[in-house]
mmCIF file of C-alpha atoms in Angstrom:
data_model
loop_
_atom_site.group_PDB
_atom_site.id
_atom_site.type_symbol
_atom_site.label_atom_id
_atom_site.label_comp_id
_atom_site.label_asym_id
_atom_site.label_seq_id
_atom_site.Cartn_x
_atom_site.Cartn_y
_atom_site.Cartn_z
ATOM 1 C CA MET A 13 -39.461 -84.201 2.200
ATOM 2 C CA THR A 14 -41.864 -84.104 -0.708
ATOM 3 C CA ALA A 15 -43.626 -87.081 -2.205
ATOM 4 C CA ASP A 16 -41.520 -86.786 -5.362
ATOM 5 C CA LEU A 17 -38.303 -87.260 -3.355
ATOM 6 C CA THR A 18 -39.513 -90.056 -1.104
ATOM 7 C CA PRO A 19 -37.993 -93.454 -2.031
ATOM 8 C CA ASP A 20 -40.497 -96.002 -3.299
ATOM 9 C CA ARG A 21 -39.994 -98.645 -0.618
ATOM 10 C CA ALA A 22 -42.467 -101.052 -2.203
ATOM 11 C CA ALA A 23 -40.542 -100.934 -5.489
ATOM 12 C CA LEU A 24 -37.256 -101.446 -3.628
ATOM 13 C CA ARG A 25 -38.621 -104.506 -1.841
ATOM 14 C CA SER A 26 -39.715 -105.939 -5.177
ATOM 15 C CA TRP A 27 -36.182 -106.325 -6.546
ATOM 16 C CA LEU A 28 -33.663 -105.907 -3.713
ATOM 17 C CA PRO A 29 -34.005 -109.478 -2.297
ATOM 18 C CA GLY A 30 -33.392 -110.958 -5.742
ATOM 19 C CA PHE A 31 -30.502 -108.556 -6.306
ATOM 20 C CA ILE A 32 -28.760 -109.646 -3.103
ATOM 21 C CA ALA A 33 -29.538 -113.323 -3.765
ATOM 22 C CA LEU A 34 -27.966 -113.048 -7.217
ATOM 23 C CA ALA A 35 -24.797 -111.462 -5.812
ATOM 24 C CA ALA A 36 -24.588 -114.231 -3.214
ATOM 25 C CA ILE A 37 -25.096 -116.981 -5.810
ATOM 26 C CA TRP A 38 -22.497 -115.631 -8.201
ATOM 27 C CA GLY A 39 -20.136 -114.678 -5.383
ATOM 28 C CA SER A 40 -20.294 -118.217 -3.983
ATOM 29 C CA SER A 41 -19.410 -119.718 -7.372
ATOM 30 C CA PHE A 42 -15.716 -119.288 -6.637
ATOM 31 C CA LEU A 43 -16.127 -121.385 -3.494
ATOM 32 C CA PHE A 44 -17.814 -124.141 -5.507
ATOM 33 C CA ILE A 45 -15.004 -124.050 -8.069
ATOM 34 C CA LYS A 46 -12.467 -124.438 -5.268
ATOM 35 C CA VAL A 47 -14.323 -127.475 -3.940
ATOM 36 C CA GLY A 48 -14.843 -128.982 -7.398
ATOM 37 C CA ILE A 49 -11.181 -128.930 -8.429
ATOM 38 C CA ARG A 50 -10.275 -131.022 -5.390
ATOM 39 C CA GLU A 51 -11.378 -134.098 -7.350
ATOM 40 C CA LEU A 52 -11.974 -132.875 -10.895
ATOM 41 C CA HIS A 53 -9.640 -131.580 -13.580
ATOM 42 C CA PRO A 54 -10.636 -127.970 -14.413
ATOM 43 C CA LEU A 55 -11.815 -129.070 -17.863
ATOM 44 C CA HIS A 56 -13.970 -131.823 -16.405
ATOM 45 C CA LEU A 57 -15.420 -129.429 -13.843
ATOM 46 C CA THR A 58 -16.302 -126.982 -16.601
ATOM 47 C CA LEU A 59 -17.850 -129.727 -18.736
ATOM 48 C CA TYR A 60 -20.064 -130.976 -15.921
ATOM 49 C CA ARG A 61 -21.166 -127.544 -14.715
ATOM 50 C CA VAL A 62 -21.951 -126.291 -18.222
ATOM 51 C CA ALA A 63 -23.912 -129.464 -18.985
ATOM 52 C CA ALA A 64 -25.922 -128.999 -15.772
ATOM 53 C CA GLY A 65 -26.574 -125.373 -16.668
ATOM 54 C CA ALA A 66 -27.633 -126.266 -20.214
ATOM 55 C CA VAL A 67 -30.103 -128.884 -18.971
ATOM 56 C CA THR A 68 -31.539 -126.374 -16.503
ATOM 57 C CA LEU A 69 -32.096 -123.704 -19.150
ATOM 58 C CA LEU A 70 -33.564 -126.222 -21.587
ATOM 59 C CA VAL A 71 -36.117 -127.175 -18.935
ATOM 60 C CA VAL A 72 -36.961 -123.501 -18.411
ATOM 61 C CA LEU A 73 -37.274 -123.075 -22.177
ATOM 62 C CA ALA A 74 -39.712 -125.966 -22.335
ATOM 63 C CA VAL A 75 -41.784 -124.626 -19.433
ATOM 64 C CA LEU A 76 -41.982 -121.162 -21.017
ATOM 65 C CA ARG A 77 -42.582 -122.661 -24.483
ATOM 66 C CA ASP A 78 -39.650 -120.785 -25.916
ATOM 67 C CA ARG A 79 -37.389 -122.293 -28.558
ATOM 68 C CA LEU A 80 -33.752 -122.366 -29.585
ATOM 69 C CA PRO A 81 -32.500 -120.291 -32.540
ATOM 70 C CA ARG A 82 -32.692 -121.887 -35.974
ATOM 71 C CA GLU A 83 -30.544 -119.598 -38.107
ATOM 72 C CA PRO A 84 -27.083 -121.036 -38.953
ATOM 73 C CA ARG A 85 -25.578 -117.527 -38.697
ATOM 74 C CA ILE A 86 -26.720 -117.174 -35.082
ATOM 75 C CA TRP A 87 -25.332 -120.613 -34.202
ATOM 76 C CA ALA A 88 -21.983 -119.707 -35.799
ATOM 77 C CA HIS A 89 -21.718 -116.608 -33.597
ATOM 78 C CA LEU A 90 -22.862 -118.596 -30.559
ATOM 79 C CA PHE A 91 -20.025 -121.044 -31.204
ATOM 80 C CA VAL A 92 -17.567 -118.176 -30.711
ATOM 81 C CA ILE A 93 -19.480 -116.839 -27.690
ATOM 82 C CA GLY A 94 -19.683 -120.316 -26.183
ATOM 83 C CA ALA A 95 -15.890 -120.490 -26.263
ATOM 84 C CA LEU A 96 -15.104 -116.914 -25.162
ATOM 85 C CA GLY A 97 -17.941 -116.501 -22.683
ATOM 86 C CA VAL A 98 -18.189 -119.986 -21.184
ATOM 87 C CA ALA A 99 -15.737 -122.781 -21.997
ATOM 88 C CA VAL A 100 -12.423 -120.911 -21.847
ATOM 89 C CA PRO A 101 -13.050 -118.520 -18.914
ATOM 90 C CA PHE A 102 -14.737 -121.166 -16.753
ATOM 91 C CA THR A 103 -11.749 -123.458 -17.326
ATOM 92 C CA LEU A 104 -9.241 -120.673 -16.653
ATOM 93 C CA PHE A 105 -10.902 -119.906 -13.331
ATOM 94 C CA GLY A 106 -10.566 -123.599 -12.468
ATOM 95 C CA TYR A 107 -6.867 -123.623 -13.342
ATOM 96 C CA GLY A 108 -6.394 -120.333 -11.523
ATOM 97 C CA GLU A 109 -8.016 -121.554 -8.323
ATOM 98 C CA GLN A 110 -5.601 -124.462 -8.221
ATOM 99 C CA ARG A 111 -3.010 -121.774 -7.433
ATOM 100 C CA VAL A 112 -4.852 -118.884 -5.748
ATOM 101 C CA GLU A 113 -7.591 -118.341 -3.170
ATOM 102 C CA SER A 114 -11.234 -118.405 -4.260
ATOM 103 C CA MET A 115 -11.719 -114.873 -2.912
ATOM 104 C CA LEU A 116 -8.890 -113.600 -5.108
ATOM 105 C CA ALA A 117 -10.525 -115.185 -8.153
ATOM 106 C CA GLY A 118 -13.698 -113.290 -7.246
ATOM 107 C CA ILE A 119 -11.736 -110.044 -7.144
ATOM 108 C CA TRP A 120 -10.263 -110.681 -10.597
ATOM 109 C CA ASN A 121 -13.732 -111.326 -11.998
ATOM 110 C CA ALA A 122 -14.565 -107.689 -11.159
ATOM 111 C CA THR A 123 -12.015 -106.485 -13.745
ATOM 112 C CA THR A 124 -14.236 -107.666 -16.630
ATOM 113 C CA PRO A 125 -15.718 -104.210 -17.424
ATOM 114 C CA LEU A 126 -12.191 -102.813 -17.760
ATOM 115 C CA ILE A 127 -11.615 -105.189 -20.685
ATOM 116 C CA VAL A 128 -15.087 -104.739 -22.165
ATOM 117 C CA LEU A 129 -14.709 -100.992 -22.735
ATOM 118 C CA PRO A 130 -11.463 -100.892 -24.774
ATOM 119 C CA MET A 131 -12.602 -103.906 -26.813
ATOM 120 C CA ALA A 132 -15.960 -102.244 -27.499
ATOM 121 C CA VAL A 133 -14.245 -98.968 -28.435
ATOM 122 C CA LEU A 134 -11.229 -100.181 -30.428
ATOM 123 C CA VAL A 135 -12.315 -103.517 -31.939
ATOM 124 C CA PHE A 136 -16.096 -103.769 -32.184
ATOM 125 C CA ARG A 137 -16.807 -100.024 -32.383
ATOM 126 C CA THR A 138 -19.972 -100.303 -30.288
ATOM 127 C CA GLU A 139 -18.941 -97.687 -27.690
ATOM 128 C CA ARG A 140 -17.237 -94.283 -27.663
ATOM 129 C CA LEU A 141 -14.250 -93.434 -25.466
ATOM 130 C CA THR A 142 -14.733 -90.278 -23.398
ATOM 131 C CA ALA A 143 -12.404 -88.489 -21.001
ATOM 132 C CA ARG A 144 -14.392 -89.828 -18.037
ATOM 133 C CA ARG A 145 -14.126 -93.401 -19.298
ATOM 134 C CA ALA A 146 -10.405 -92.983 -19.968
ATOM 135 C CA VAL A 147 -9.892 -91.837 -16.375
ATOM 136 C CA GLY A 148 -11.904 -94.815 -15.137
ATOM 137 C CA LEU A 149 -9.803 -97.219 -17.206
ATOM 138 C CA GLY A 150 -6.625 -95.710 -15.817
ATOM 139 C CA LEU A 151 -7.876 -96.101 -12.258
ATOM 140 C CA GLY A 152 -8.993 -99.632 -12.914
ATOM 141 C CA PHE A 153 -5.718 -100.837 -14.326
ATOM 142 C CA ALA A 154 -3.829 -99.104 -11.542
ATOM 143 C CA GLY A 155 -5.962 -101.226 -9.215
ATOM 144 C CA VAL A 156 -4.978 -104.333 -11.186
ATOM 145 C CA LEU A 157 -1.309 -103.571 -10.545
ATOM 146 C CA VAL A 158 -2.038 -103.115 -6.842
ATOM 147 C CA VAL A 159 -3.884 -106.457 -6.668
ATOM 148 C CA LEU A 160 -0.929 -108.154 -8.380
ATOM 149 C CA GLY A 161 1.510 -106.501 -5.974
ATOM 150 C CA VAL A 162 3.966 -105.855 -8.801
ATOM 151 C CA TRP A 163 6.438 -104.152 -6.429
ATOM 152 C CA GLU A 164 7.004 -107.556 -4.824
ATOM 153 C CA GLY A 165 8.233 -109.015 -8.101
ATOM 154 C CA VAL A 166 6.507 -111.348 -10.532
ATOM 155 C CA GLY A 167 6.654 -115.063 -11.095
ATOM 156 C CA GLY A 168 5.722 -118.207 -9.251
ATOM 157 C CA SER A 169 2.594 -120.341 -9.102
ATOM 158 C CA HIS A 170 0.512 -117.758 -7.259
ATOM 159 C CA PHE A 171 1.261 -115.047 -9.819
ATOM 160 C CA ALA A 172 0.463 -117.478 -12.667
ATOM 161 C CA GLY A 173 -2.867 -118.295 -11.020
ATOM 162 C CA GLN A 174 -3.737 -114.602 -10.843
ATOM 163 C CA LEU A 175 -2.915 -114.196 -14.533
ATOM 164 C CA MET A 176 -5.191 -117.130 -15.358
ATOM 165 C CA CYS A 177 -8.066 -115.496 -13.463
ATOM 166 C CA PHE A 178 -7.368 -112.200 -15.209
ATOM 167 C CA GLY A 179 -7.318 -114.109 -18.504
ATOM 168 C CA ALA A 180 -10.786 -115.474 -17.690
ATOM 169 C CA ALA A 181 -12.050 -111.928 -17.102
ATOM 170 C CA ALA A 182 -10.398 -110.863 -20.366
ATOM 171 C CA CYS A 183 -12.333 -113.591 -22.216
ATOM 172 C CA TYR A 184 -15.549 -112.111 -20.853
ATOM 173 C CA GLY A 185 -14.264 -108.714 -21.922
ATOM 174 C CA VAL A 186 -14.022 -109.902 -25.525
ATOM 175 C CA GLY A 187 -17.139 -112.078 -25.497
ATOM 176 C CA ILE A 188 -19.549 -109.429 -24.180
ATOM 177 C CA PRO A 189 -19.018 -106.807 -26.933
ATOM 178 C CA TYR A 190 -18.880 -109.611 -29.526
ATOM 179 C CA GLN A 191 -22.284 -110.811 -28.355
ATOM 180 C CA LYS A 192 -23.630 -107.266 -28.281
ATOM 181 C CA LYS A 193 -22.499 -106.612 -31.861
ATOM 182 C CA PHE A 194 -23.463 -109.871 -33.554
ATOM 183 C CA VAL A 195 -26.197 -111.541 -31.482
ATOM 184 C CA ALA A 196 -27.930 -109.228 -29.019
ATOM 185 C CA GLY A 197 -29.976 -107.501 -31.729
ATOM 186 C CA SER A 198 -31.660 -110.707 -32.882
ATOM 187 C CA ALA A 199 -35.319 -111.448 -32.255
ATOM 188 C CA HIS A 200 -34.532 -114.364 -29.928
ATOM 189 C CA SER A 201 -34.973 -114.113 -26.178
ATOM 190 C CA GLY A 202 -32.000 -113.882 -23.839
ATOM 191 C CA LEU A 203 -33.017 -117.249 -22.402
ATOM 192 C CA SER A 204 -32.967 -118.886 -25.838
ATOM 193 C CA LEU A 205 -29.571 -117.413 -26.753
ATOM 194 C CA SER A 206 -28.041 -118.367 -23.405
ATOM 195 C CA ALA A 207 -29.276 -121.963 -23.629
ATOM 196 C CA ALA A 208 -27.867 -122.252 -27.149
ATOM 197 C CA GLN A 209 -24.579 -120.703 -26.008
ATOM 198 C CA LEU A 210 -24.250 -123.320 -23.270
ATOM 199 C CA LEU A 211 -25.029 -126.120 -25.729
ATOM 200 C CA MET A 212 -22.212 -124.947 -27.995
ATOM 201 C CA ALA A 213 -19.856 -124.825 -25.003
ATOM 202 C CA VAL A 214 -20.858 -128.366 -24.001
ATOM 203 C CA ALA A 215 -20.075 -129.599 -27.526
ATOM 204 C CA GLN A 216 -16.658 -127.913 -27.459
ATOM 205 C CA LEU A 217 -15.786 -129.238 -24.017
ATOM 206 C CA ALA A 218 -16.987 -132.753 -24.842
ATOM 207 C CA ILE A 219 -14.307 -132.854 -27.563
ATOM 208 C CA VAL A 220 -11.466 -130.979 -25.855
ATOM 209 C CA ALA A 221 -11.741 -132.291 -22.276
ATOM 210 C CA PRO A 222 -11.102 -135.988 -23.082
ATOM 211 C CA LEU A 223 -8.196 -135.076 -25.370
ATOM 212 C CA VAL A 224 -6.488 -132.905 -22.733
ATOM 213 C CA ALA A 225 -7.534 -134.443 -19.418
ATOM 214 C CA GLY A 226 -8.721 -137.928 -20.348
ATOM 215 C CA ALA A 227 -12.178 -139.368 -19.920
ATOM 216 C CA PRO A 228 -14.183 -137.524 -17.219
ATOM 217 C CA PRO A 229 -14.935 -139.560 -14.080
ATOM 218 C CA VAL A 230 -18.447 -140.854 -13.589
ATOM 219 C CA PRO A 231 -20.433 -138.803 -11.064
ATOM 220 C CA THR A 232 -20.778 -141.802 -8.742
ATOM 221 C CA ALA A 233 -16.987 -141.799 -8.282
ATOM 222 C CA LEU A 234 -17.084 -138.269 -6.834
ATOM 223 C CA SER A 235 -17.728 -137.210 -3.271
ATOM 224 C CA GLY A 236 -21.072 -135.730 -2.323
ATOM 225 C CA GLU A 237 -19.668 -132.238 -1.778
ATOM 226 C CA VAL A 238 -18.075 -132.171 -5.240
ATOM 227 C CA VAL A 239 -21.292 -133.350 -6.910
ATOM 228 C CA ALA A 240 -23.211 -130.711 -4.957
ATOM 229 C CA SER A 241 -20.717 -128.048 -6.048
ATOM 230 C CA VAL A 242 -21.083 -129.013 -9.705
ATOM 231 C CA LEU A 243 -24.879 -128.885 -9.460
ATOM 232 C CA ALA A 244 -24.718 -125.559 -7.643
ATOM 233 C CA LEU A 245 -22.445 -124.106 -10.325
ATOM 234 C CA GLY A 246 -24.659 -125.343 -13.159
ATOM 235 C CA ALA A 247 -28.264 -125.489 -12.007
ATOM 236 C CA LEU A 248 -28.073 -122.695 -9.428
ATOM 237 C CA GLY A 249 -25.342 -120.386 -10.744
ATOM 238 C CA THR A 250 -26.429 -120.562 -14.378
ATOM 239 C CA GLY A 251 -30.061 -121.695 -14.321
ATOM 240 C CA LEU A 252 -31.763 -120.065 -11.335
ATOM 241 C CA ALA A 253 -29.384 -117.081 -11.348
ATOM 242 C CA PHE A 254 -30.245 -116.387 -14.979
ATOM 243 C CA VAL A 255 -33.964 -116.262 -14.196
ATOM 244 C CA ILE A 256 -33.333 -113.969 -11.206
ATOM 245 C CA ASN A 257 -31.126 -111.696 -13.289
ATOM 246 C CA LEU A 258 -33.757 -111.342 -16.004
ATOM 247 C CA ARG A 259 -36.352 -110.442 -13.361
ATOM 248 C CA ASN A 260 -34.012 -107.861 -11.818
ATOM 249 C CA ILE A 261 -33.504 -106.246 -15.228
ATOM 250 C CA ARG A 262 -37.252 -106.184 -15.855
ATOM 251 C CA VAL A 263 -38.193 -104.786 -12.430
ATOM 252 C CA ALA A 264 -35.232 -102.531 -11.539
ATOM 253 C CA GLY A 265 -33.845 -101.698 -14.985
ATOM 254 C CA ALA A 266 -30.682 -102.804 -16.770
ATOM 255 C CA SER A 267 -28.403 -100.191 -15.214
ATOM 256 C CA THR A 268 -29.444 -100.953 -11.634
ATOM 257 C CA ALA A 269 -29.357 -104.704 -12.213
ATOM 258 C CA SER A 270 -25.827 -104.514 -13.637
ATOM 259 C CA THR A 271 -24.456 -103.024 -10.402
ATOM 260 C CA VAL A 272 -24.567 -106.534 -8.944
ATOM 261 C CA THR A 273 -20.993 -106.633 -10.293
ATOM 262 C CA TYR A 274 -19.903 -104.559 -7.291
ATOM 263 C CA LEU A 275 -21.342 -106.998 -4.735
ATOM 264 C CA ILE A 276 -20.004 -110.227 -6.254
ATOM 265 C CA PRO A 277 -16.384 -109.781 -5.024
ATOM 266 C CA VAL A 278 -17.703 -108.788 -1.593
ATOM 267 C CA PHE A 279 -19.570 -112.074 -1.282
ATOM 268 C CA ALA A 280 -16.642 -114.005 -2.785
ATOM 269 C CA VAL A 281 -14.281 -112.588 -0.144
ATOM 270 C CA LEU A 282 -16.694 -113.126 2.745
ATOM 271 C CA ILE A 283 -17.510 -116.706 1.728
ATOM 272 C CA GLY A 284 -13.869 -117.580 1.113
ATOM 273 C CA ALA A 285 -12.904 -116.242 4.531
ATOM 274 C CA LEU A 286 -15.774 -117.849 6.462
ATOM 275 C CA VAL A 287 -15.955 -121.243 4.732
ATOM 276 C CA LEU A 288 -12.400 -121.874 3.530
ATOM 277 C CA ASP A 289 -10.557 -119.732 6.097
ATOM 278 C CA GLU A 290 -8.742 -117.895 3.308
ATOM 279 C CA ARG A 291 -6.809 -114.701 3.894
ATOM 280 C CA LEU A 292 -5.742 -111.835 1.635
ATOM 281 C CA THR A 293 -2.700 -109.619 1.889
ATOM 282 C CA TRP A 294 -3.448 -105.938 2.431
ATOM 283 C CA HIS A 295 -2.876 -104.820 -1.159
ATOM 284 C CA GLN A 296 -5.408 -107.223 -2.714
ATOM 285 C CA PRO A 297 -8.597 -105.768 -1.171
ATOM 286 C CA VAL A 298 -7.160 -102.246 -1.564
ATOM 287 C CA GLY A 299 -6.508 -102.922 -5.242
ATOM 288 C CA ALA A 300 -10.017 -104.376 -5.582
ATOM 289 C CA LEU A 301 -11.508 -101.138 -4.258
ATOM 290 C CA VAL A 302 -9.480 -99.143 -6.791
ATOM 291 C CA VAL A 303 -10.650 -101.487 -9.571
ATOM 292 C CA LEU A 304 -14.300 -101.063 -8.560
ATOM 293 C CA LEU A 305 -13.822 -97.298 -8.370
ATOM 294 C CA GLY A 306 -12.471 -97.340 -11.914
ATOM 295 C CA VAL A 307 -15.394 -99.471 -13.100
ATOM 296 C CA ALA A 308 -17.854 -97.087 -11.427
ATOM 297 C CA VAL A 309 -16.257 -94.116 -13.205
ATOM 298 C CA THR A 310 -16.323 -95.833 -16.626
ATOM 299 C CA GLN A 311 -20.009 -96.719 -16.155
ATOM 300 C CA GLY A 312 -20.935 -93.179 -15.169
ATOM 301 C CA LEU A 313 -21.881 -93.958 -11.585
ATOM 302 C CA ILE A 314 -19.283 -91.463 -10.330
ATOM 303 C CA GLY A 315 -18.299 -88.130 -11.811
ATOM 304 C CA ARG A 316 -21.427 -87.507 -13.862
ATOM 305 C CA ARG A 317 -24.047 -84.946 -12.976
ATOM 306 C CA PRO A 318 -27.586 -86.259 -13.397
ATOM 307 C CA THR A 319 -29.803 -84.343 -15.781
ATOM 308 C CA PRO A 320 -32.965 -83.065 -14.075
ATOM 309 C CA THR A 321 -36.059 -84.844 -15.325
ATOM 310 C CA PRO A 322 -39.271 -82.813 -15.661
ATOM 311 C CA VAL A 323 -42.151 -83.982 -13.494
ATOM 312 C CA GLY A 324 -44.294 -86.462 -15.368
ATOM 313 C CA THR A 325 -41.537 -87.550 -17.763
ATOM 314 C CA PRO A 326 -40.935 -91.326 -17.688
ATOM 315 C CA ALA A 327 -37.397 -92.333 -16.741
ATOM 316 C CA VAL A 328 -35.287 -93.833 -19.504
ATOM 317 C CA PRO A 329 -32.690 -96.382 -18.347
ATOM 318 C CA ALA A 330 -29.087 -95.918 -19.360
ATOM 319 C CA ALA A 331 -27.515 -98.102 -21.997
ATOM 320 C CA GLU A 332 -27.201 -101.638 -20.749
ATOM 321 C CA PRO A 333 -23.600 -102.187 -19.620
ATOM 322 C CA VAL A 334 -23.816 -105.972 -19.483
ATOM 323 C CA LEU A 335 -25.904 -108.526 -21.332
ATOM 324 C CA PRO A 336 -28.595 -110.215 -19.238
ATOM 325 C CA GLY A 337 -27.607 -113.747 -20.114
ATOM 326 C CA ARG A 338 -24.009 -113.619 -18.992
ATOM 327 C CA ALA A 339 -22.943 -115.229 -15.778
ATOM 328 C CA PRO A 340 -19.993 -113.210 -14.533
ATOM 329 C CA TYR A 341 -17.869 -116.005 -13.228
#
């Protein structure tokens, strides 16, 4: 084996621990949602976790001496992104997990790229549909039907919960290309835009949550495990995870960092089984594998021949499939 073909183990060690930690943090989020909704209305859970995440990112902003955007146009777009990328999907996952297992919610989260591509192609015109991507979309949505188990009939609370989780993923699927088209090209850092996005979501939830679910309970009225879950979802899942994700993108590249999507449902299933003693029927993990296969095909990880790179030519990362500031849960 020549030196050119030998894996750079030092480089791998520099980002792999953070990569796995990020998958574990985001994969465990569905467990924390399940615990949180034991005592909190889904809207209240979302309000508390988003507020905790916003405070965390504001502290990081202050430490790094970064600042929030000032342009009204950016804030107007962030209002939309705060709803589509945070407030609505987080709440839908909460409603969904009142009816389905946390591990199943983690599986549905993996369908996000299947929504992103057609929205980016047909609505926002930021991507081009190719034959390979069309095949990947077909595989992915076939996997969705397998996860749903449509041959068993539709209806009931469990089916409704799955649709809510799929609706949350669909919100991400609209929010990501919207952010890429209208916000990602600005001069502001990903940290600044994400903090502002969370602040807009907090403002929205502070108005909607009391109207729909009543006044949120004071934290002292909650059990310790619920408070810990809220803090984990906000400070850990949004704050620390965001910093880790940015480092992974910087060290490993955007394309490699984005493949964390494939590990998140694995951790969600393992954690749900070990901690909550949840169980899946056979077709749900099988469908999840088909979904991930479809996502891999659409992102070019399967079915594309790599172009040989001349010796001495610096590698150019592929187009970034996901934005660095988005928490995929």
